[in-house]
Coordinates of C-alpha atoms and ligand atoms in Angstrom, one line a residue:
S1 CA -81.2 -46.4 -91.3
E2 CA -83.1 -47.3 -88.1
Q3 CA -81.1 -44.8 -86.1
D4 CA -81.8 -42.0 -88.6
E5 CA -85.4 -42.5 -88.0
N6 CA -85.0 -42.7 -84.3
F7 CA -83.4 -39.4 -84.4
R8 CA -85.7 -37.7 -86.7
P9 CA -87.8 -35.2 -84.7
N10 CA -91.6 -35.9 -84.2
F11 CA -92.4 -32.5 -85.3
H12 CA -89.5 -30.1 -86.0
F13 CA -89.0 -29.8 -89.7
T14 CA -86.3 -32.0 -91.3
P15 CA -85.8 -32.7 -95.1
E16 CA -86.7 -36.1 -95.9
K17 CA -83.3 -36.7 -97.4
N18 CA -79.9 -35.0 -97.0
W19 CA -78.4 -31.7 -95.9
M20 CA -80.3 -28.6 -94.8
N21 CA -78.9 -25.4 -93.1
D22 CA -80.4 -21.8 -93.0
P23 CA -84.2 -21.1 -93.2
N24 CA -84.6 -18.9 -96.3
G25 CA -87.4 -16.8 -98.0
M26 CA -90.1 -17.3 -95.5
F27 CA -93.4 -15.6 -96.2
Y28 CA -97.1 -16.1 -95.6
L29 CA -99.8 -16.1 -98.5
D30 CA -103.4 -17.1 -98.6
G31 CA -103.5 -19.6 -95.7
T32 CA -99.9 -21.0 -96.3
Y33 CA -96.7 -20.5 -94.6
H34 CA -93.6 -21.1 -96.9
L35 CA -90.3 -22.0 -95.6
Y36 CA -87.5 -22.4 -98.0
F37 CA -84.0 -23.6 -96.9
Q38 CA -80.3 -24.1 -97.7
Y39 CA -80.3 -27.6 -99.2
Y40 CA -77.9 -30.0 -100.7
P41 CA -80.1 -32.7 -102.3
E42 CA -77.0 -35.0 -103.3
D43 CA -75.4 -35.5 -100.0
N44 CA -75.6 -35.3 -96.2
V45 CA -73.1 -32.7 -95.9
W46 CA -73.1 -29.0 -97.3
G47 CA -72.5 -28.8 -101.2
P48 CA -73.6 -26.8 -104.1
M49 CA -76.6 -24.9 -102.6
H50 CA -80.3 -25.1 -103.6
W51 CA -83.3 -23.6 -101.9
G52 CA -85.5 -26.5 -100.8
H53 CA -89.1 -25.6 -99.8
A54 CA -91.7 -26.7 -97.3
T55 CA -95.2 -25.5 -96.7
S56 CA -97.4 -25.5 -93.6
K57 CA -100.8 -24.3 -92.6
D58 CA -99.6 -23.6 -89.2
M59 CA -95.9 -23.3 -89.2
I60 CA -95.6 -26.6 -87.0
T61 CA -96.5 -29.3 -89.4
W62 CA -94.5 -29.2 -92.7
E63 CA -95.0 -30.8 -96.1
E64 CA -91.8 -30.9 -98.2
Q65 CA -92.1 -29.5 -101.6
D66 CA -90.0 -29.7 -104.9
I67 CA -86.8 -27.8 -104.9
A68 CA -87.4 -24.3 -105.7
L69 CA -84.2 -22.8 -106.8
Y70 CA -81.5 -24.8 -108.4
P71 CA -77.9 -23.6 -108.6
D72 CA -76.7 -22.5 -112.3
E73 CA -73.8 -21.1 -114.1
K74 CA -73.9 -17.9 -111.9
G75 CA -73.3 -20.0 -108.9
Y76 CA -74.9 -21.7 -106.0
I77 CA -78.0 -20.1 -104.4
F78 CA -77.0 -18.9 -101.0
S79 CA -79.4 -17.6 -98.3
G80 CA -82.0 -14.8 -98.8
S81 CA -85.5 -13.7 -98.4
A82 CA -88.8 -13.5 -100.2
V83 CA -91.6 -10.8 -100.4
V84 CA -95.0 -10.6 -101.7
D85 CA -95.0 -7.6 -104.1
H86 CA -98.6 -6.6 -103.7
N87 CA -98.4 -3.7 -105.8
N88 CA -96.3 -5.2 -108.6
T89 CA -93.6 -2.8 -108.0
S90 CA -91.1 -5.3 -109.8
G91 CA -93.3 -5.6 -112.9
F92 CA -93.2 -9.3 -112.7
G93 CA -97.0 -9.7 -112.3
K94 CA -99.0 -11.0 -114.9
D95 CA -102.6 -11.3 -115.7
G96 CA -103.5 -10.0 -112.4
K97 CA -101.1 -12.4 -110.5
T98 CA -99.2 -11.1 -107.4
P99 CA -95.6 -11.8 -107.7
V100 CA -93.7 -13.2 -105.0
V101 CA -90.0 -12.2 -105.3
A102 CA -87.1 -14.1 -104.0
I103 CA -83.8 -12.2 -103.3
F104 CA -80.9 -14.3 -102.7
T105 CA -77.1 -14.7 -102.9
Y106 CA -75.2 -16.0 -105.8
H107 CA -72.0 -17.7 -104.6
E108 CA -69.4 -18.5 -107.4
P109 CA -67.4 -21.4 -106.1
E110 CA -64.8 -20.8 -108.6
G111 CA -64.2 -17.3 -107.7
E112 CA -63.8 -18.3 -104.2
K113 CA -61.2 -20.9 -105.1
K114 CA -59.3 -18.5 -107.0
G115 CA -59.0 -16.3 -104.0
E116 CA -61.0 -13.4 -105.6
E117 CA -62.9 -11.1 -103.4
D118 CA -66.0 -10.5 -105.5
Y119 CA -67.7 -14.0 -105.7
Q120 CA -71.0 -13.3 -104.1
S121 CA -73.7 -10.9 -105.4
Q122 CA -77.5 -10.4 -104.9
A123 CA -80.0 -11.6 -107.5
I124 CA -83.7 -12.2 -107.6
A125 CA -86.2 -14.8 -108.9
Y126 CA -90.1 -14.4 -109.0
S127 CA -92.9 -16.7 -108.7
L128 CA -96.5 -16.2 -110.1
D129 CA -98.0 -19.3 -108.5
K130 CA -97.6 -18.5 -104.8
G131 CA -94.1 -19.8 -104.4
Q132 CA -94.4 -23.2 -105.9
T133 CA -92.1 -22.5 -109.0
W134 CA -89.7 -19.8 -109.8
T135 CA -88.2 -17.9 -112.5
K136 CA -84.9 -16.2 -112.3
Y137 CA -84.7 -12.7 -113.5
E138 CA -82.6 -12.3 -116.7
G139 CA -80.9 -9.1 -115.3
N140 CA -79.2 -10.8 -112.4
P141 CA -77.3 -10.1 -110.4
V142 CA -79.3 -7.0 -109.4
L143 CA -76.6 -6.0 -106.7
P144 CA -73.2 -6.9 -108.1
N145 CA -70.4 -7.2 -105.7
P146 CA -68.5 -3.9 -104.9
G147 CA -65.2 -5.8 -104.1
M148 CA -66.2 -7.2 -100.8
K149 CA -65.5 -10.7 -99.5
D150 CA -68.6 -11.9 -97.5
F151 CA -71.4 -10.1 -99.3
R152 CA -74.4 -12.1 -98.6
D153 CA -77.8 -13.1 -97.2
P154 CA -80.1 -10.2 -98.2
K155 CA -83.2 -9.7 -96.0
V156 CA -85.8 -7.7 -97.8
T157 CA -88.8 -6.0 -96.0
W158 CA -91.4 -3.4 -97.2
D159 CA -90.6 -0.4 -95.0
D160 CA -94.0 1.0 -94.8
I161 CA -92.9 3.9 -92.7
N162 CA -90.5 5.2 -95.4
K163 CA -92.2 3.6 -98.3
Q164 CA -89.2 1.7 -99.7
W165 CA -88.0 -2.0 -100.1
L166 CA -85.2 -2.2 -97.5
M167 CA -82.4 -4.8 -97.7
A168 CA -80.3 -5.7 -94.9
L169 CA -77.0 -7.5 -96.1
A170 CA -74.2 -8.9 -94.2
T171 CA -70.5 -8.5 -94.7
T172 CA -67.6 -9.6 -92.7
E173 CA -68.0 -7.3 -89.9
K174 CA -70.9 -5.2 -90.5
T175 CA -74.7 -5.0 -91.9
L176 CA -75.3 -3.0 -95.0
F177 CA -78.6 -1.3 -95.8
Y178 CA -80.1 -0.8 -99.2
S179 CA -83.2 0.7 -100.6
S180 CA -85.2 0.0 -103.6
Q181 CA -88.6 0.9 -105.3
D182 CA -88.8 -2.0 -107.7
L183 CA -86.7 -4.6 -106.0
K184 CA -84.4 -4.6 -109.2
N185 CA -82.4 -1.2 -108.7
W186 CA -80.8 -1.0 -105.3
K187 CA -79.2 2.1 -103.7
K188 CA -76.9 1.9 -100.7
L189 CA -78.0 3.6 -97.7
S190 CA -75.8 2.9 -94.6
E191 CA -73.8 0.5 -92.7
F192 CA -73.8 -0.6 -89.1
G193 CA -72.0 -2.6 -86.7
E194 CA -68.1 -2.2 -87.1
G195 CA -66.6 -2.4 -83.5
N196 CA -70.1 -2.9 -81.9
G197 CA -71.1 -6.4 -80.4
A198 CA -69.8 -9.7 -81.1
H199 CA -67.2 -9.9 -84.0
D200 CA -65.2 -13.1 -83.3
G201 CA -66.6 -14.4 -86.6
V202 CA -68.3 -13.5 -89.9
W203 CA -71.5 -11.6 -89.7
E204 CA -74.2 -13.5 -91.8
C205 CA -78.1 -13.7 -92.2
P206 CA -79.3 -10.2 -90.8
D207 CA -83.0 -9.2 -90.5
F208 CA -84.3 -5.7 -89.9
F209 CA -87.7 -4.6 -89.1
P210 CA -89.8 -2.1 -86.9
M211 CA -91.5 -3.7 -83.9
Q212 CA -94.0 -2.2 -81.4
V213 CA -92.8 -2.2 -77.8
E214 CA -95.3 -4.4 -75.8
G215 CA -98.1 -2.4 -74.0
S216 CA -97.0 0.9 -75.7
D217 CA -97.3 2.8 -78.9
E218 CA -93.7 3.2 -79.2
T219 CA -92.0 1.6 -82.3
K220 CA -88.2 0.6 -82.3
W221 CA -86.3 -1.0 -85.0
V222 CA -84.6 -4.4 -84.4
L223 CA -81.6 -5.8 -86.1
I224 CA -81.0 -9.4 -85.9
Q225 CA -77.4 -10.3 -86.8
S226 CA -76.1 -14.0 -86.8
L227 CA -72.4 -14.6 -86.5
N228 CA -70.2 -17.6 -87.1
P229 CA -68.0 -18.4 -85.2
G230 CA -68.1 -16.1 -82.2
G231 CA -71.8 -17.0 -80.9
Y232 CA -72.4 -16.6 -77.1
N233 CA -71.1 -20.2 -76.6
G234 CA -68.7 -20.1 -79.6
G235 CA -69.6 -21.4 -82.9
S236 CA -72.8 -20.1 -84.5
G237 CA -75.0 -17.6 -82.7
T238 CA -77.4 -14.8 -83.2
Q239 CA -77.2 -11.5 -81.5
Y240 CA -79.5 -8.4 -82.0
F241 CA -79.4 -4.7 -81.6
I242 CA -82.5 -2.3 -80.9
G243 CA -82.7 1.4 -82.1
D244 CA -84.2 4.0 -84.4
F245 CA -84.1 4.0 -88.1
D246 CA -84.7 7.4 -90.0
G247 CA -85.1 5.7 -93.5
T248 CA -81.3 5.7 -94.0
T249 CA -79.3 5.1 -90.8
F250 CA -79.9 2.8 -88.0
T251 CA -79.0 4.3 -84.6
P252 CA -78.9 1.9 -81.7
E253 CA -80.0 2.7 -78.3
K254 CA -77.4 4.2 -76.2
N255 CA -76.9 1.0 -74.0
M256 CA -76.2 -0.7 -77.5
Q257 CA -73.8 1.8 -78.9
N258 CA -70.7 0.1 -77.8
L259 CA -71.5 -3.5 -77.0
E260 CA -68.6 -5.7 -75.9
E261 CA -67.8 -8.8 -77.6
K262 CA -69.5 -10.7 -74.6
H263 CA -72.9 -9.0 -74.2
N264 CA -76.4 -10.2 -73.3
Y265 CA -78.5 -9.5 -76.3
W266 CA -79.0 -13.0 -78.0
I267 CA -82.1 -14.3 -79.7
D268 CA -81.1 -17.7 -78.1
F269 CA -78.1 -18.6 -75.8
G270 CA -78.0 -22.3 -76.7
R271 CA -75.7 -23.9 -79.1
D272 CA -78.4 -24.7 -81.7
N273 CA -80.3 -21.9 -83.1
Y274 CA -78.7 -20.2 -86.1
A275 CA -79.4 -17.9 -89.0
G276 CA -83.0 -17.5 -87.9
V277 CA -85.1 -14.7 -89.6
T278 CA -88.7 -13.5 -89.6
W279 CA -91.8 -14.3 -91.9
A280 CA -92.8 -11.8 -94.4
N281 CA -96.2 -10.9 -95.2
I282 CA -98.1 -11.8 -92.0
P283 CA -101.3 -10.1 -92.1
E284 CA -101.6 -6.8 -90.3
D285 CA -104.5 -8.1 -88.2
D286 CA -102.1 -10.8 -86.9
G287 CA -99.2 -8.7 -86.5
R288 CA -96.9 -11.2 -85.0
K289 CA -93.3 -11.3 -85.6
L290 CA -92.7 -15.0 -86.4
F291 CA -89.3 -16.6 -86.4
I292 CA -87.6 -19.9 -87.2
G293 CA -83.9 -20.8 -86.9
W294 CA -81.8 -23.7 -88.0
M295 CA -81.4 -26.0 -85.1
S296 CA -77.6 -26.7 -85.4
N297 CA -74.2 -25.2 -85.2
W298 CA -71.5 -25.1 -87.8
L299 CA -69.1 -26.5 -85.2
Y300 CA -70.5 -29.9 -85.6
A301 CA -73.5 -29.7 -88.0
Q302 CA -72.0 -31.9 -90.7
E303 CA -70.9 -34.7 -88.2
V304 CA -74.2 -35.2 -86.2
P305 CA -75.1 -38.9 -86.2
T306 CA -77.8 -39.0 -88.8
S307 CA -76.9 -39.8 -92.3
T308 CA -80.0 -39.9 -94.5
W309 CA -81.2 -36.5 -93.3
R310 CA -79.2 -33.8 -91.5
S311 CA -80.4 -30.9 -89.4
A312 CA -83.8 -29.7 -88.1
M313 CA -85.4 -26.1 -87.9
T314 CA -86.4 -24.9 -84.4
V315 CA -90.0 -24.6 -83.5
A316 CA -91.7 -21.7 -85.0
R317 CA -91.4 -18.7 -82.5
E318 CA -93.0 -15.4 -81.7
L319 CA -90.7 -12.5 -81.0
K320 CA -91.6 -9.5 -78.8
L321 CA -90.1 -6.3 -78.0
I322 CA -90.3 -5.4 -74.3
K323 CA -89.1 -2.5 -72.3
E324 CA -88.0 -3.4 -68.6
N325 CA -85.9 -1.2 -66.3
N326 CA -85.2 1.2 -69.2
E327 CA -84.0 -1.4 -71.4
Y328 CA -85.3 -2.9 -74.4
L329 CA -85.4 -6.7 -75.0
I330 CA -86.4 -9.2 -77.4
T331 CA -88.2 -12.1 -75.9
S332 CA -89.4 -15.5 -77.7
Q333 CA -92.3 -18.0 -77.1
P334 CA -93.2 -20.9 -79.1
A335 CA -95.9 -19.8 -81.8
K336 CA -99.2 -20.4 -80.1
E337 CA -100.2 -22.7 -83.2
L338 CA -98.4 -25.5 -81.2
Q339 CA -100.9 -25.4 -78.7
K340 CA -103.5 -27.1 -81.1
Y341 CA -101.3 -30.1 -80.7
R342 CA -101.7 -30.4 -77.0
G343 CA -103.1 -33.7 -75.5
E344 CA -104.6 -33.9 -72.0
S345 CA -103.2 -31.3 -69.4
L346 CA -101.3 -33.1 -66.7
Q347 CA -100.9 -30.9 -63.5
K348 CA -98.7 -31.1 -60.5
E349 CA -98.5 -28.6 -57.7
N350 CA -96.5 -27.7 -54.8
I351 CA -93.7 -30.1 -55.0
K352 CA -91.0 -29.4 -52.4
V353 CA -87.6 -30.3 -53.9
D354 CA -84.6 -31.0 -51.6
K355 CA -83.4 -34.5 -52.9
K356 CA -83.7 -36.0 -56.2
T357 CA -87.4 -35.7 -57.3
V358 CA -89.1 -37.3 -60.4
L359 CA -91.1 -34.5 -62.0
L360 CA -92.5 -36.5 -65.0
D361 CA -91.8 -39.9 -66.4
S362 CA -92.6 -41.3 -69.8
S363 CA -95.7 -43.2 -68.6
E364 CA -97.2 -39.7 -67.9
V365 CA -96.1 -37.8 -71.0
N366 CA -94.0 -38.9 -73.9
L367 CA -90.9 -36.8 -73.4
A368 CA -90.1 -37.0 -77.0
K369 CA -93.0 -34.7 -77.9
A370 CA -93.9 -32.5 -75.0
E371 CA -94.7 -29.2 -74.0
I372 CA -93.9 -28.5 -70.1
H373 CA -94.7 -25.4 -68.3
F374 CA -93.5 -24.8 -64.7
S375 CA -93.0 -22.2 -62.1
F376 CA -90.6 -22.2 -59.3
S377 CA -90.2 -20.3 -56.1
G378 CA -88.1 -20.2 -53.1
L379 CA -85.0 -20.2 -55.2
S380 CA -81.9 -19.6 -53.1
D381 CA -78.2 -19.7 -53.6
G382 CA -76.9 -23.2 -54.7
E383 CA -77.3 -25.2 -57.8
I384 CA -80.5 -27.0 -59.1
E385 CA -79.9 -29.7 -61.6
F386 CA -82.7 -30.8 -63.9
V387 CA -82.1 -34.0 -65.6
L388 CA -83.7 -35.9 -68.7
S389 CA -82.3 -39.4 -68.4
N390 CA -83.1 -42.7 -70.1
S391 CA -82.8 -46.6 -69.3
E392 CA -79.1 -46.5 -70.5
G393 CA -78.2 -44.2 -67.9
E394 CA -77.6 -41.3 -70.4
K395 CA -78.6 -37.9 -69.3
M396 CA -79.0 -34.3 -70.4
R397 CA -78.3 -32.0 -67.5
I398 CA -79.8 -28.5 -67.3
L399 CA -78.1 -26.6 -64.2
Y400 CA -79.2 -23.5 -62.7
D401 CA -77.0 -21.6 -60.3
H402 CA -79.2 -19.0 -58.6
A403 CA -76.3 -17.1 -56.9
A404 CA -74.5 -16.6 -60.3
S405 CA -77.8 -16.2 -62.3
K406 CA -76.7 -18.6 -64.8
F407 CA -77.8 -21.7 -66.5
K408 CA -75.6 -24.4 -67.9
M409 CA -76.3 -27.2 -70.5
D410 CA -74.4 -30.4 -70.0
R411 CA -74.7 -32.9 -72.7
T412 CA -71.5 -34.7 -72.2
E413 CA -73.4 -37.8 -71.1
A414 CA -76.4 -37.3 -73.3
G415 CA -75.9 -40.3 -75.4
Q416 CA -73.8 -40.0 -78.7
V417 CA -71.3 -37.1 -78.3
N418 CA -68.1 -38.5 -79.9
F419 CA -68.8 -37.6 -83.4
S420 CA -67.3 -34.3 -82.7
D421 CA -65.0 -33.1 -79.9
K422 CA -66.8 -29.5 -80.4
F423 CA -70.3 -31.0 -79.5
S424 CA -70.1 -31.6 -75.8
G425 CA -66.7 -30.7 -74.7
K426 CA -67.7 -27.6 -72.8
N427 CA -71.0 -26.8 -71.3
A428 CA -73.2 -24.0 -72.8
V429 CA -73.9 -21.2 -70.4
A430 CA -76.7 -18.7 -70.5
P431 CA -77.2 -15.7 -68.3
R432 CA -80.6 -15.5 -66.4
I433 CA -81.8 -12.0 -67.4
T434 CA -84.4 -11.7 -64.7
K435 CA -83.3 -11.4 -61.2
S436 CA -85.9 -13.0 -58.9
N437 CA -86.4 -15.7 -56.4
S438 CA -89.1 -17.3 -58.6
M439 CA -89.0 -18.4 -62.2
N440 CA -91.3 -19.5 -64.8
G441 CA -90.7 -21.4 -68.0
V442 CA -91.7 -23.6 -71.0
M443 CA -89.7 -26.6 -72.1
I444 CA -90.4 -28.0 -75.7
L445 CA -89.0 -31.6 -76.2
D446 CA -88.7 -33.5 -79.2
K447 CA -86.6 -36.6 -79.8
T448 CA -83.4 -34.7 -80.4
S449 CA -83.9 -31.3 -79.0
V450 CA -84.8 -29.2 -76.0
E451 CA -86.0 -25.4 -76.4
L452 CA -86.3 -23.6 -73.1
F453 CA -88.1 -20.4 -72.9
L454 CA -87.4 -18.9 -69.3
D455 CA -88.7 -16.0 -67.6
N456 CA -91.5 -15.3 -70.4
G457 CA -88.9 -15.8 -73.0
K458 CA -86.3 -13.5 -71.9
T459 CA -83.6 -16.2 -71.6
V460 CA -83.9 -18.9 -74.5
I461 CA -81.8 -21.8 -74.7
T462 CA -82.1 -24.4 -77.7
E463 CA -79.8 -27.5 -77.6
I464 CA -79.8 -30.7 -79.6
F465 CA -78.8 -34.3 -78.3
F466 CA -78.5 -37.8 -79.6
P467 CA -79.7 -40.4 -76.9
N468 CA -79.5 -44.0 -77.6
Q469 CA -82.8 -44.4 -76.1
P470 CA -85.7 -41.8 -75.6
W471 CA -85.7 -40.0 -72.3
N472 CA -88.0 -41.8 -69.9
E473 CA -87.6 -39.4 -66.9
F474 CA -87.4 -35.8 -66.1
S475 CA -86.1 -35.0 -62.6
V476 CA -84.8 -32.3 -60.5
K477 CA -82.2 -32.3 -57.6
S478 CA -81.3 -29.4 -55.4
E479 CA -79.3 -29.3 -52.0
S480 CA -80.5 -25.8 -51.3
G481 CA -84.2 -26.5 -51.7
F482 CA -87.0 -24.7 -53.7
V483 CA -90.6 -25.4 -54.5
V484 CA -92.1 -26.4 -58.0
D485 CA -95.2 -24.4 -57.5
S486 CA -96.7 -25.9 -60.6
L487 CA -95.9 -28.0 -63.4
E488 CA -98.3 -28.5 -66.5
A489 CA -97.4 -31.0 -69.0
F490 CA -98.9 -31.7 -72.4
E491 CA -98.1 -34.6 -74.7
L492 CA -98.2 -33.4 -78.1
N493 CA -100.2 -35.1 -80.8
F494 CA -97.9 -35.8 -83.6
N495 CA -98.3 -39.2 -85.2
K496 CA -94.9 -40.3 -86.7
Ligands
FRU1 C1 -74.9 -19.2 -92.7 C2 -74.6 -19.3 -94.3 C3 -74.8 -18.1 -95.0 C4 -74.7 -18.5 -96.4 C5 -75.2 -20.0 -96.3 C6 -74.5 -21.0 -97.2 O1 -75.2 -20.5 -92.1 O2 -73.2 -19.5 -94.2 O3 -74.1 -17.0 -94.8 O4 -75.7 -17.8 -97.2 O5 -75.1 -20.3 -95.0 O6 -75.3 -22.2 -97.3

């Protein structure tokens, strides 16, 4: 319908038709980034899961491909990962062709219905044409269910430090680690997470990898662990832990050994970034940790006001590990490839804000495809209200309370909200991690989403919205006053 196309993002990935959730099996090979995704091609709500497929030269512009994996008599194809098996450890390689191996969860819907516990197991498939077509391994499952409800979402990486394939797998309240030499035989190493961090939901979609601390030679291991519900703002969310890994056991940093339910280590504090994981096989001379997430939330994902297609992915992001005040933190920024789409730079400087001030309007930049950089100073106690608004008087409010060091996202008046009482009932809250009287940030806008990367990506907030007309103004209001030292906006060149 027309509305569906009005809401379809200008550049964030959406399937042409029907339902999508988690990103799966992302890998890079020979100039192409692959993105698979939880997909139900028959309807606009969740159903028997397939792996859809899209490819890109830059992780920004995507081309949808044929469905990669179909459900079969062993079950639905749930979330998982893919690796490029350069040394043919799996033996799937043939005629000098490098196998790509996908590791996914089989979900047996019948078993679930009957109330059994063991209806999820891990299986593999391989591709000899660089991810285009796949053959399921006849020996599946490679990791049968040991009698655990929720036993899914294998994320496999080559652990070059300990020379092993390493699988992080989620079960209800913990992450399980397994190792293998051939991707077929898996041995349990250890478990992590019981009683640590947020647990008001089921742990899903882990990711586990080493990262170098910015500006040093130090390496730490990062565990990304989504859960649903029980995210920072309820519903779906993605927390992380940082620590050491000795090849068998993950030991978090001291300050992360007994995290409370409500802690500050989240990949994103907004309501719409879930089940995100990182790309495999990024060349060493690039070395980035590149991430993408599902830009929705199980609280309302199946009710959002689009019908021909449902759900988008976040923009691809680069994760970094930093150490500040003796604490490790993950930051995110939009992948630098997005910069290639920048149009002309529009710059404004030294804007003193005390009453309502229009920062940008749609005659200057199209606010449905924009990248906006800002830096503020002179922040003082009192609230600052940023507003995206349209000709219908609808608005998306982004509030910053300096005294409380908190952001709030208010989408109660951001257009269509009544499709679910979970969508806008409460405001989302995000802590400001940095304490300072100045602030910088980047805001990425598409037709139905805002992604905020504040203080060099230390606080990230991603939220979706459904305005009945495009935003035509970005303004700010503050009683206490502050200064916009600089604002640089780019319209992004996407022709849709
Ligand atoms: C997370 C999730 C995964 C599961 C998949 C099913 O959103 O529930 O745990 O594999 O979605 O589609």
